[in-house]
N, CA and C of each residue as an Amber inpcrd file, in Angstrom:
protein
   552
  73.8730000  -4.9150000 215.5660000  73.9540000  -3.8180000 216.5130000
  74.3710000  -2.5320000 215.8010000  73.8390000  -1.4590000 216.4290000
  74.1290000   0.1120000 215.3600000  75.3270000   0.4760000 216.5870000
  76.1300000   0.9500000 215.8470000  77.1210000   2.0950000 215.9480000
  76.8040000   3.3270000 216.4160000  75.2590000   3.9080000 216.6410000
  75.0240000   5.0980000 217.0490000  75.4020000   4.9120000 218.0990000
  75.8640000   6.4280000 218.6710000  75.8900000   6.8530000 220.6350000
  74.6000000   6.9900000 221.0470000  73.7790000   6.3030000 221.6000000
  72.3320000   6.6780000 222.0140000  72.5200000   7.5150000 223.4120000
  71.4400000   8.3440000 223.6090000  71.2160000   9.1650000 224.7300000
  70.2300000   8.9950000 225.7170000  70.0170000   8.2260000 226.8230000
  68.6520000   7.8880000 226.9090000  68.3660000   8.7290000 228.4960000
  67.3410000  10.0020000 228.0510000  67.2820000  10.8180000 229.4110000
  66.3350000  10.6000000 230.1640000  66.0270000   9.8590000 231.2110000
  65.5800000   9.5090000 232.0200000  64.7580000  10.7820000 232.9670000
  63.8140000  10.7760000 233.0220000  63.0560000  12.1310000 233.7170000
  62.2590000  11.3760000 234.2750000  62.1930000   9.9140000 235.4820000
  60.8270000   9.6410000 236.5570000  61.4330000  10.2480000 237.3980000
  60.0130000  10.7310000 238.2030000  60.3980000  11.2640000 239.6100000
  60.3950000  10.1480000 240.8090000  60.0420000   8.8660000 240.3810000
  59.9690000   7.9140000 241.3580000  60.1950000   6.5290000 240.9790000
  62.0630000   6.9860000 240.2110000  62.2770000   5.3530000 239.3420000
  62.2090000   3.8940000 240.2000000  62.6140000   4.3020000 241.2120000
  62.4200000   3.3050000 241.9130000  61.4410000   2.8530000 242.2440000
  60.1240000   2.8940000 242.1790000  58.8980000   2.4250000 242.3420000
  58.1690000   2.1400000 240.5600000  58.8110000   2.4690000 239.9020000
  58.1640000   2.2630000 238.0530000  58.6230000   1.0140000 237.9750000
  57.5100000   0.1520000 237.6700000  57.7650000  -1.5270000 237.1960000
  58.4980000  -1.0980000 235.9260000  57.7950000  -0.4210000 235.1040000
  58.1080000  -0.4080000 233.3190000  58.9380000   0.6290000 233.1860000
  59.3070000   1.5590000 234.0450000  60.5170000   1.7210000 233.4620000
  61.8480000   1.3660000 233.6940000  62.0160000   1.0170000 235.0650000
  62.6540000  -0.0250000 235.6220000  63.2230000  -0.9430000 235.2640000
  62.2080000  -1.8320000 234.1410000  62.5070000  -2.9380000 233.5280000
  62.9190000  -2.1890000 232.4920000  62.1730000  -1.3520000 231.3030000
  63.0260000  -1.0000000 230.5080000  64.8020000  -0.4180000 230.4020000
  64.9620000   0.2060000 231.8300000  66.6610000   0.6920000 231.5870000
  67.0800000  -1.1410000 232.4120000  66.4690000  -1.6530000 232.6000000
  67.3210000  -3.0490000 232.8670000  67.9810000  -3.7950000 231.9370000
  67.0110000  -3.5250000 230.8170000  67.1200000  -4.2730000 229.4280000
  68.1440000  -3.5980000 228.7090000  68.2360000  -2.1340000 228.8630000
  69.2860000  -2.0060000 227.8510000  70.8790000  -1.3720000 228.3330000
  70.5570000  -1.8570000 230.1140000  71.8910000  -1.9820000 230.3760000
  73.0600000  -2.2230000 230.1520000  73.1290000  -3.4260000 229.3710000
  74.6010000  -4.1010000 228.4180000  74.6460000  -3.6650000 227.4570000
  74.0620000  -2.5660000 226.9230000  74.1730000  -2.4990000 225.2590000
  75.4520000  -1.2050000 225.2230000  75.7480000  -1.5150000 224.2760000
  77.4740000  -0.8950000 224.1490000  76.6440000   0.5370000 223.5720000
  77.3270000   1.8940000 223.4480000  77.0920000   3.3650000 222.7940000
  75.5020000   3.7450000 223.5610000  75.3140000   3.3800000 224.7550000
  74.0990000   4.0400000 225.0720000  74.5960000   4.8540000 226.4900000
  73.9370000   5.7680000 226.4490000  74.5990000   6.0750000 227.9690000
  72.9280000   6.7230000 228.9100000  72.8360000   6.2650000 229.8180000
  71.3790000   6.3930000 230.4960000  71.7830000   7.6140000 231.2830000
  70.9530000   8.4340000 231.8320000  70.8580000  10.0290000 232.1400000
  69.7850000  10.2740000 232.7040000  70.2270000  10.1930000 234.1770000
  68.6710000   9.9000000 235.0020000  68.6890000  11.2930000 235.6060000
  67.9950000  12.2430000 235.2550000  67.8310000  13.9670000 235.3740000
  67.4530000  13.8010000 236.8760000  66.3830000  13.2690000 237.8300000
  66.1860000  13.1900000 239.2050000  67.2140000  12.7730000 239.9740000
  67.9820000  11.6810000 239.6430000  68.9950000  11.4060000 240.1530000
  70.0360000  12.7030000 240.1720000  70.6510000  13.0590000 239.4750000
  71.4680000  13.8290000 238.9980000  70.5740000  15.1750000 239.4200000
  69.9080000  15.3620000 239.2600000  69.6850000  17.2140000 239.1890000
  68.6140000  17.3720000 240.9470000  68.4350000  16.7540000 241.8490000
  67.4830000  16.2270000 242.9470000  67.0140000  17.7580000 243.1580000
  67.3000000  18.9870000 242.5430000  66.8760000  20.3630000 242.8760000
  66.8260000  20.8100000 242.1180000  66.7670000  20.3750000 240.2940000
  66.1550000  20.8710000 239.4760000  67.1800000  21.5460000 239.0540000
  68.5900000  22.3990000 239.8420000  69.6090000  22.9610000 239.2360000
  70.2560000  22.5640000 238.2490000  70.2280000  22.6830000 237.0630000
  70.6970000  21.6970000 235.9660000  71.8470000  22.6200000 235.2680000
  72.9580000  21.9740000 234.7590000  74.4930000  21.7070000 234.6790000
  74.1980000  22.3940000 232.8500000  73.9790000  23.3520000 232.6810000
  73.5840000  23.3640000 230.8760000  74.6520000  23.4990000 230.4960000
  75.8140000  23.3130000 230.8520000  77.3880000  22.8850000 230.0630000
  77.1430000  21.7160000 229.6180000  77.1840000  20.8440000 230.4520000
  77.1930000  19.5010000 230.7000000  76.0730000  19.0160000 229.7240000
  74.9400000  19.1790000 230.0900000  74.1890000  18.4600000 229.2160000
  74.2190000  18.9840000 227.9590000  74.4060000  20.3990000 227.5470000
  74.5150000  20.4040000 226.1180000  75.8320000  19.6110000 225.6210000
  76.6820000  19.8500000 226.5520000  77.9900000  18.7150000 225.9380000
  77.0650000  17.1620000 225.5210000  76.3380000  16.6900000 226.6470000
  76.2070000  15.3920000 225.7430000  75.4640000  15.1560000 225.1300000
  74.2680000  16.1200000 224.9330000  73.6290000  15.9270000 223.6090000
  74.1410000  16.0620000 222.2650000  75.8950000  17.0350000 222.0800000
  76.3990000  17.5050000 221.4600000  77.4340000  15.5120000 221.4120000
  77.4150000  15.0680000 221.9700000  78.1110000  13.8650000 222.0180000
  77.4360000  12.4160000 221.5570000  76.3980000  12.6670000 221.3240000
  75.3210000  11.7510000 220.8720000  74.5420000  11.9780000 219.6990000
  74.4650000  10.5140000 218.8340000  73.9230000  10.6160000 217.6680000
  71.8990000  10.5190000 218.0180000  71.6200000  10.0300000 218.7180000
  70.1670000   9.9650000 219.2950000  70.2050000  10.3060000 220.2910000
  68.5520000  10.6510000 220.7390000  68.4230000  11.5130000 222.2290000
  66.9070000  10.7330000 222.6710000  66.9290000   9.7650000 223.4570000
  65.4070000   9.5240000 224.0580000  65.2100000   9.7520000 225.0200000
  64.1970000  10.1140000 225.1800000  62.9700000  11.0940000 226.3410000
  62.2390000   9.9490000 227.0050000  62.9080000   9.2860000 228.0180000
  62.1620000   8.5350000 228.7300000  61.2270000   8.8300000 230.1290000
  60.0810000   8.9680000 230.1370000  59.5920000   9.4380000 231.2600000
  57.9460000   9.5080000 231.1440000  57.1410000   9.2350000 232.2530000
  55.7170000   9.0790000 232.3930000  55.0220000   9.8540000 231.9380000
  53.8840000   9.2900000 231.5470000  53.0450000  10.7540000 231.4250000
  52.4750000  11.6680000 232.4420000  52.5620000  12.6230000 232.8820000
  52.5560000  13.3700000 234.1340000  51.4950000  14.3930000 233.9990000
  50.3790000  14.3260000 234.2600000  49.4670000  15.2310000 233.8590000
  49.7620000  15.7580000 232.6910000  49.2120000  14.8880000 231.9360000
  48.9320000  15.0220000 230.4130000  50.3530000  15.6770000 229.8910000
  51.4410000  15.6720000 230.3520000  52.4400000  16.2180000 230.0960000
  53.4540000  15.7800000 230.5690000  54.7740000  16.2600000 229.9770000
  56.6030000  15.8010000 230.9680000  56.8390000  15.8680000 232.5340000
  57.6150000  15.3760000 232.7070000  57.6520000  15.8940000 234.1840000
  58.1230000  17.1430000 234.2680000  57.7670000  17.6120000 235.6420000
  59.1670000  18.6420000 236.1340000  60.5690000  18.8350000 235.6740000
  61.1850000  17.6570000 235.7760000  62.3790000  17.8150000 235.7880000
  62.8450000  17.7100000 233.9910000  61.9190000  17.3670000 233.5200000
  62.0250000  17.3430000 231.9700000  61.9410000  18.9170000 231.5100000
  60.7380000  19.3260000 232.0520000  60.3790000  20.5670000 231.5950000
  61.2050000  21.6160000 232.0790000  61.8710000  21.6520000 233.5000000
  63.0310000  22.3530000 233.3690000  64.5800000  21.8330000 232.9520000
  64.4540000  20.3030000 232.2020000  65.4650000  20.5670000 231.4800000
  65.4250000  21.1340000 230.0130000  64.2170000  20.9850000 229.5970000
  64.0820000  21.8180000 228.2290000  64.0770000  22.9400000 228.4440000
  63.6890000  23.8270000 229.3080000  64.1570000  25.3670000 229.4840000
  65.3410000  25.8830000 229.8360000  66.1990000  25.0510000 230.6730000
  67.2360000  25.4770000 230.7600000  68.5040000  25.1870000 229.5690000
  68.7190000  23.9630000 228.8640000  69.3190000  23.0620000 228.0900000
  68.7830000  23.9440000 226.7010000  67.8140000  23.8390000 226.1180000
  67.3730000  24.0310000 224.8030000  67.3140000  26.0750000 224.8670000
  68.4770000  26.1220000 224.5620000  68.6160000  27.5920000 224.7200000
  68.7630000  28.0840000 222.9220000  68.7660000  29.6910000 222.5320000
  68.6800000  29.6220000 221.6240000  70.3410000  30.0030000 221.0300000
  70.4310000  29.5710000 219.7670000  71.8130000  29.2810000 219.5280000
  72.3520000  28.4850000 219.7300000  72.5370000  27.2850000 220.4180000
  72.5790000  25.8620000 220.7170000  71.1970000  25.1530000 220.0880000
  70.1710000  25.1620000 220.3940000  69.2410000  23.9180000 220.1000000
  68.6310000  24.6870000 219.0060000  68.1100000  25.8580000 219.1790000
  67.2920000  26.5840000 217.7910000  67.7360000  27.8180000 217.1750000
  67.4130000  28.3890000 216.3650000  67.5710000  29.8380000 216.1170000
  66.6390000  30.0370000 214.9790000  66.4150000  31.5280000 214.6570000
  65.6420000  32.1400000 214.1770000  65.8580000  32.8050000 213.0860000
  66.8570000  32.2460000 212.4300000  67.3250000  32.4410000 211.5350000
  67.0090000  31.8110000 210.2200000  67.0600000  30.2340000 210.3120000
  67.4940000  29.0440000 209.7840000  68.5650000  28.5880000 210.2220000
  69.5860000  28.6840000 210.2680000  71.1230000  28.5120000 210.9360000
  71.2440000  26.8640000 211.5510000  71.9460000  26.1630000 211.0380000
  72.0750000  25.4050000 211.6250000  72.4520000  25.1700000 213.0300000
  72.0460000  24.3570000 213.6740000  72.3230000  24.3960000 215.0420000
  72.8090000  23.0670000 215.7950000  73.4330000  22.9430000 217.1600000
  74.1610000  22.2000000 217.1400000  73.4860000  20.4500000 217.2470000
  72.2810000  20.9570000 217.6330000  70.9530000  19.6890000 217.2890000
  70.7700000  19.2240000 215.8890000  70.8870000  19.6580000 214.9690000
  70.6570000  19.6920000 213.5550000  71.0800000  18.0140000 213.1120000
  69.7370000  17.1710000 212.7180000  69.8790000  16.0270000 212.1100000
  70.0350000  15.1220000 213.2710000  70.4030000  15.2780000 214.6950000
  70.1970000  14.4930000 215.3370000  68.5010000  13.8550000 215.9270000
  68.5810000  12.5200000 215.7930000  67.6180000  11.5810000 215.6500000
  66.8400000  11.9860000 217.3230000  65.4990000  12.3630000 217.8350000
  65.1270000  11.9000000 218.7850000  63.7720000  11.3270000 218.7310000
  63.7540000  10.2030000 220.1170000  61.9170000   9.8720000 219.9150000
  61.7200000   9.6470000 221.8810000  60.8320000   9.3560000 221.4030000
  59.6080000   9.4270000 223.1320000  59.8370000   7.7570000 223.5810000
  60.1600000   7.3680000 224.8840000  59.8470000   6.4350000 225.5340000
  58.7540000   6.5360000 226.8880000  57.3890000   6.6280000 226.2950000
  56.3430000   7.4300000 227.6140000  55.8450000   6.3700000 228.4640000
  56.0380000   6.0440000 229.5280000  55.0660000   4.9280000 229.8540000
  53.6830000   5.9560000 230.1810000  52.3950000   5.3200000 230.6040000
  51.1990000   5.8450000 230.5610000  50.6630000   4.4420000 231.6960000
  49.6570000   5.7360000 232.6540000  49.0240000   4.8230000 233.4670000
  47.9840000   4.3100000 233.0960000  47.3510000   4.7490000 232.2750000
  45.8530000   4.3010000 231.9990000  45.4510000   3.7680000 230.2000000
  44.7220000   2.9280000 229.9670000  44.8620000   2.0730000 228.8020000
  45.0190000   3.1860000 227.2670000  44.9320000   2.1220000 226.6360000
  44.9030000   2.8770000 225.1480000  43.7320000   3.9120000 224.7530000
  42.5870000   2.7840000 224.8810000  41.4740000   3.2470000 224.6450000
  41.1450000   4.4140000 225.6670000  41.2660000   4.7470000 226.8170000
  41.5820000   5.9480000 227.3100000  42.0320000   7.3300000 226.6270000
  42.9820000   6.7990000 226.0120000  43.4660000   8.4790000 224.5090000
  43.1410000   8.1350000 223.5650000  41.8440000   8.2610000 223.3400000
  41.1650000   8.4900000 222.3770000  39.6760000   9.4650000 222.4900000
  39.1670000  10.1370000 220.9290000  38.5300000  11.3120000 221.5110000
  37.2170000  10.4620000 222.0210000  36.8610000   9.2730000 222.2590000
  35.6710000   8.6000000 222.9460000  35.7950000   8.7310000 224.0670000
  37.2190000   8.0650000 224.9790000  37.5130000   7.9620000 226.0150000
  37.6200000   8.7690000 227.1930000  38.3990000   8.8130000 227.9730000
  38.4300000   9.4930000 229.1910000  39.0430000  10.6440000 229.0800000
  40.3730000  10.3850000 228.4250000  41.3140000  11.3710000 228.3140000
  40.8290000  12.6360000 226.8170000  39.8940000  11.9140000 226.0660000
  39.0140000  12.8280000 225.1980000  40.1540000  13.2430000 224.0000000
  41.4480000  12.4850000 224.1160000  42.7220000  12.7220000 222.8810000
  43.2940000  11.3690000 222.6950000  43.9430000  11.7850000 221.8490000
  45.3140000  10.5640000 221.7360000  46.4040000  10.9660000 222.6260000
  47.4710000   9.8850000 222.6660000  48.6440000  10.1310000 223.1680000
  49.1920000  11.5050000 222.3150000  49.4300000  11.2890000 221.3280000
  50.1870000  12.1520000 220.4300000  49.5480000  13.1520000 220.5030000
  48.5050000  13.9830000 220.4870000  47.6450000  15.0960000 221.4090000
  48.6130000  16.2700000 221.9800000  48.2570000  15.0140000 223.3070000
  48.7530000  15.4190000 224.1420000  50.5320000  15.7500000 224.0820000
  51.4360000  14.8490000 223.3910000  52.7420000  14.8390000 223.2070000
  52.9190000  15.9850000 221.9220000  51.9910000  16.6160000 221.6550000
  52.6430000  17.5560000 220.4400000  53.2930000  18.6030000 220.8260000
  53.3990000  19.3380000 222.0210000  54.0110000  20.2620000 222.1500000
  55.6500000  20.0340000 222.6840000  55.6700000  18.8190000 223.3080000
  56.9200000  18.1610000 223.1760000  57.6950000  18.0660000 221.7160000
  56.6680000  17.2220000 220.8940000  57.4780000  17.2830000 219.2360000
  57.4400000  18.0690000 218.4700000  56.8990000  19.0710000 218.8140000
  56.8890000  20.5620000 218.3050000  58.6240000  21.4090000 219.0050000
  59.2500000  20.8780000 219.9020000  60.0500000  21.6660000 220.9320000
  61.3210000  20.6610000 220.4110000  61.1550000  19.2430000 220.0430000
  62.3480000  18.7630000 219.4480000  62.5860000  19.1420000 217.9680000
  61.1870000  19.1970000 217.5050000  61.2430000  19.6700000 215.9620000
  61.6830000  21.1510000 215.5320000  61.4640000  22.3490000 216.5660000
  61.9810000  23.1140000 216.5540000  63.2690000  23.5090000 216.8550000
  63.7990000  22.5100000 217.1380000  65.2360000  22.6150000 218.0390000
  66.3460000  21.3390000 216.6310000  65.6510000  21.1570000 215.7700000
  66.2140000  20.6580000 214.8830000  66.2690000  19.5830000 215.0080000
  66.0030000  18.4840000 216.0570000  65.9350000  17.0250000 215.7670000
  64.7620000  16.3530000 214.6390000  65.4530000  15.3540000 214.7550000
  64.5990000  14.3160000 213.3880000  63.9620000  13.5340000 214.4100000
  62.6820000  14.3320000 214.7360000  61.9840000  13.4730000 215.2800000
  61.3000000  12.3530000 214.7120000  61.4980000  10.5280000 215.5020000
  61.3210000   9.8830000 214.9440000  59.6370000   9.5410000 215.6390000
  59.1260000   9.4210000 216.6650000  57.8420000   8.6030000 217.2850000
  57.9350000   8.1930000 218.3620000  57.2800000   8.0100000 219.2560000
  57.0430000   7.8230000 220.6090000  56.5530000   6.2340000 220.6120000
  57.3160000   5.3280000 221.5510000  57.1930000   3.8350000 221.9260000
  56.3070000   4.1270000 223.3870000  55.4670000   3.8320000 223.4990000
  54.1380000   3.9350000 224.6850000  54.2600000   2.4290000 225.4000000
  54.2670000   2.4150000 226.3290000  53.9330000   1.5330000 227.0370000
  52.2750000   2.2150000 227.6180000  51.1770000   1.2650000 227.7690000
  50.4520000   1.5340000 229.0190000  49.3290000   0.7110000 229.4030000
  48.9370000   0.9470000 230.4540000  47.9980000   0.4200000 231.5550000
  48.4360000   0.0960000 232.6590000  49.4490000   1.1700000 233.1180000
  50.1420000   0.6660000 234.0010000  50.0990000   0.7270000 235.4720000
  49.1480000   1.4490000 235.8170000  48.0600000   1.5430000 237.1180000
  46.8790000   0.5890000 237.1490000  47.0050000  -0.5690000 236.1000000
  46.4040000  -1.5860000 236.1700000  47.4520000  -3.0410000 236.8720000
  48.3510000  -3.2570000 237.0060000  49.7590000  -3.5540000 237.2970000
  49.6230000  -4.6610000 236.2830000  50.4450000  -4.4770000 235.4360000
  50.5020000  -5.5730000 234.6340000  51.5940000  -6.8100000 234.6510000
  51.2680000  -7.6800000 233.8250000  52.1340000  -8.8750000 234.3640000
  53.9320000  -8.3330000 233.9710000  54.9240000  -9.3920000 234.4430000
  55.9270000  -9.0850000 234.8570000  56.5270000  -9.1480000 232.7850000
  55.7940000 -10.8710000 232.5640000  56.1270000 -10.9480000 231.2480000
  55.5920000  -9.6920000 230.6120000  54.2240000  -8.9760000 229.9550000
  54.0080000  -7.8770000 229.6970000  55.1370000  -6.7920000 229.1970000
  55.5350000  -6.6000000 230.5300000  56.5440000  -5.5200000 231.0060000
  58.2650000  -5.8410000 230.2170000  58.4780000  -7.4510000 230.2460000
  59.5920000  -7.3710000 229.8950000  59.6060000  -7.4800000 228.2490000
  58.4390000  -8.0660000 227.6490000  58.3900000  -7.8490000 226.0780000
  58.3230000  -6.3910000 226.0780000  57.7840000  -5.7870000 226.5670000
  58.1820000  -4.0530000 226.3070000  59.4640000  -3.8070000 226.1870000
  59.7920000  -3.8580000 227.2740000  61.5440000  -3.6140000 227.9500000
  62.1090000  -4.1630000 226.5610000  62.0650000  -5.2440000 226.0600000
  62.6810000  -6.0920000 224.6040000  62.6480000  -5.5260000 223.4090000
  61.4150000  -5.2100000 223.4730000  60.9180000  -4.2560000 222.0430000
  61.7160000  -2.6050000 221.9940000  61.9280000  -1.7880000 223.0070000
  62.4900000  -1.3510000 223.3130000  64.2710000  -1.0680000 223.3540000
  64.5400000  -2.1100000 224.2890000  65.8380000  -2.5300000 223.7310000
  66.3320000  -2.5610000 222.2370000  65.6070000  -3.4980000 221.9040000
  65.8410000  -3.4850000 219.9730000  65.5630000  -2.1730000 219.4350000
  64.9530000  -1.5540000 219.6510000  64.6020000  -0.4770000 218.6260000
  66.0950000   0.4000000 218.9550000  66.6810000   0.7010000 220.4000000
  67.5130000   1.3350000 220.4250000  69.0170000   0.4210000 220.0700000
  69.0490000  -0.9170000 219.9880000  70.0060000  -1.2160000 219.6310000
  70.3680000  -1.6110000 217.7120000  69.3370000  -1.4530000 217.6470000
  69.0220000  -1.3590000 216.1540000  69.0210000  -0.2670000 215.3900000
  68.8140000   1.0020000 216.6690000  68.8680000   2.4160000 215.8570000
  67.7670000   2.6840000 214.9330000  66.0800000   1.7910000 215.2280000
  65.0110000   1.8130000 214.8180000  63.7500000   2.6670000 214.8420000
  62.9640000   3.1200000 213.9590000  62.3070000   3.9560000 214.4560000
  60.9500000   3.4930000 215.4800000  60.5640000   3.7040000 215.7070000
  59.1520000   3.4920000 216.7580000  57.8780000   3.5080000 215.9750000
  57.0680000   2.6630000 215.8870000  56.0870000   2.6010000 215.4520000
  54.7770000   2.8100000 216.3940000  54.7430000   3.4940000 217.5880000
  54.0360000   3.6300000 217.7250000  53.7140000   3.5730000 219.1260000
């Protein structure tokens, strides 16, 4: 087990109805130094606390971005927590200057409704995942995290089986209790 403080920010707008992500914060419920951060829960009007959350990103050695893919993009409540939270002088500056993000580890936990072969330039979606996720890792990379890779779940508007879902949730688990990077 790692010693890191993990951060795991939760951005569905409808956790209670997500099989996979659901199962994933089930799985890493018991794990000691993680603390889960469900932004809908907590913010239900989008008013977001930027004391507070820069305190605990400032309190954590990793930061994961858990949340669907939402028209080809974050949710709402993600996207106004990166505008409000990732201010400059705290997360970036224009200087070089270190900042208070600097060297902290983050990566992507996306679930996705529709298959693999879907993000790709054959498919439907006419990209990859990562495509589409670059302006996200462009916004942690600018803000000084060590971005590590995005763990994808998908086909998930196909409903997949329960086992499926919980080897995710597992694979998952480990990577954050291991303090591992994501392959993919």
């Amino acid at each position: 087990m790692s010693n890191t403080r993990t951060l795991v920010i939760v951005a569905h707008p409808n956790l209670a109805e997500s099989r996979a992500n659901a199962t994933r914060l089930a799985e890493i419920e018991d794990l000691d130094n993680v603390t889960v951060h469900d932004l809908y829960k907590t913010y239900p009007d989008l008013d977001i606390d930027v004391a507070r959350e820069q305190q605990l990103l400032r309190d954590h050695d990793t930061v994961i971005l858990q949340f669907p893919l939402y028209w080809y993009s974050v949710t709402p409540a993600l996207k106004a927590w990166f505008d409000a939270v990732l201010t400059h002088g705290f997360a970036f500056s224009f200087d070089g200057s270190t900042t208070a993000l600097a060297g902290k580890k983050a990566w992507l936990a996306v679930s996705v409704g529709s298959t693999l072969e879907t993000y790709t330039p054959e498919g439907l979606a006419r990209r990859t995942l990562d495509e589409y996720l670059a302006p996200v890792v462009q916004t942690l990379e600018f803000c000084h995290f060590d971005y590590q890779g995005v763990q994808a779940v998908y086909s998930l508007i196909f409903n997949p089986s329960d086992e499926d879902l919980i080897l995710d949730a597992k694979e998952y688990c480990k990577l954050i209790a291991t303090d591992t990077t994501p392959v993919g």
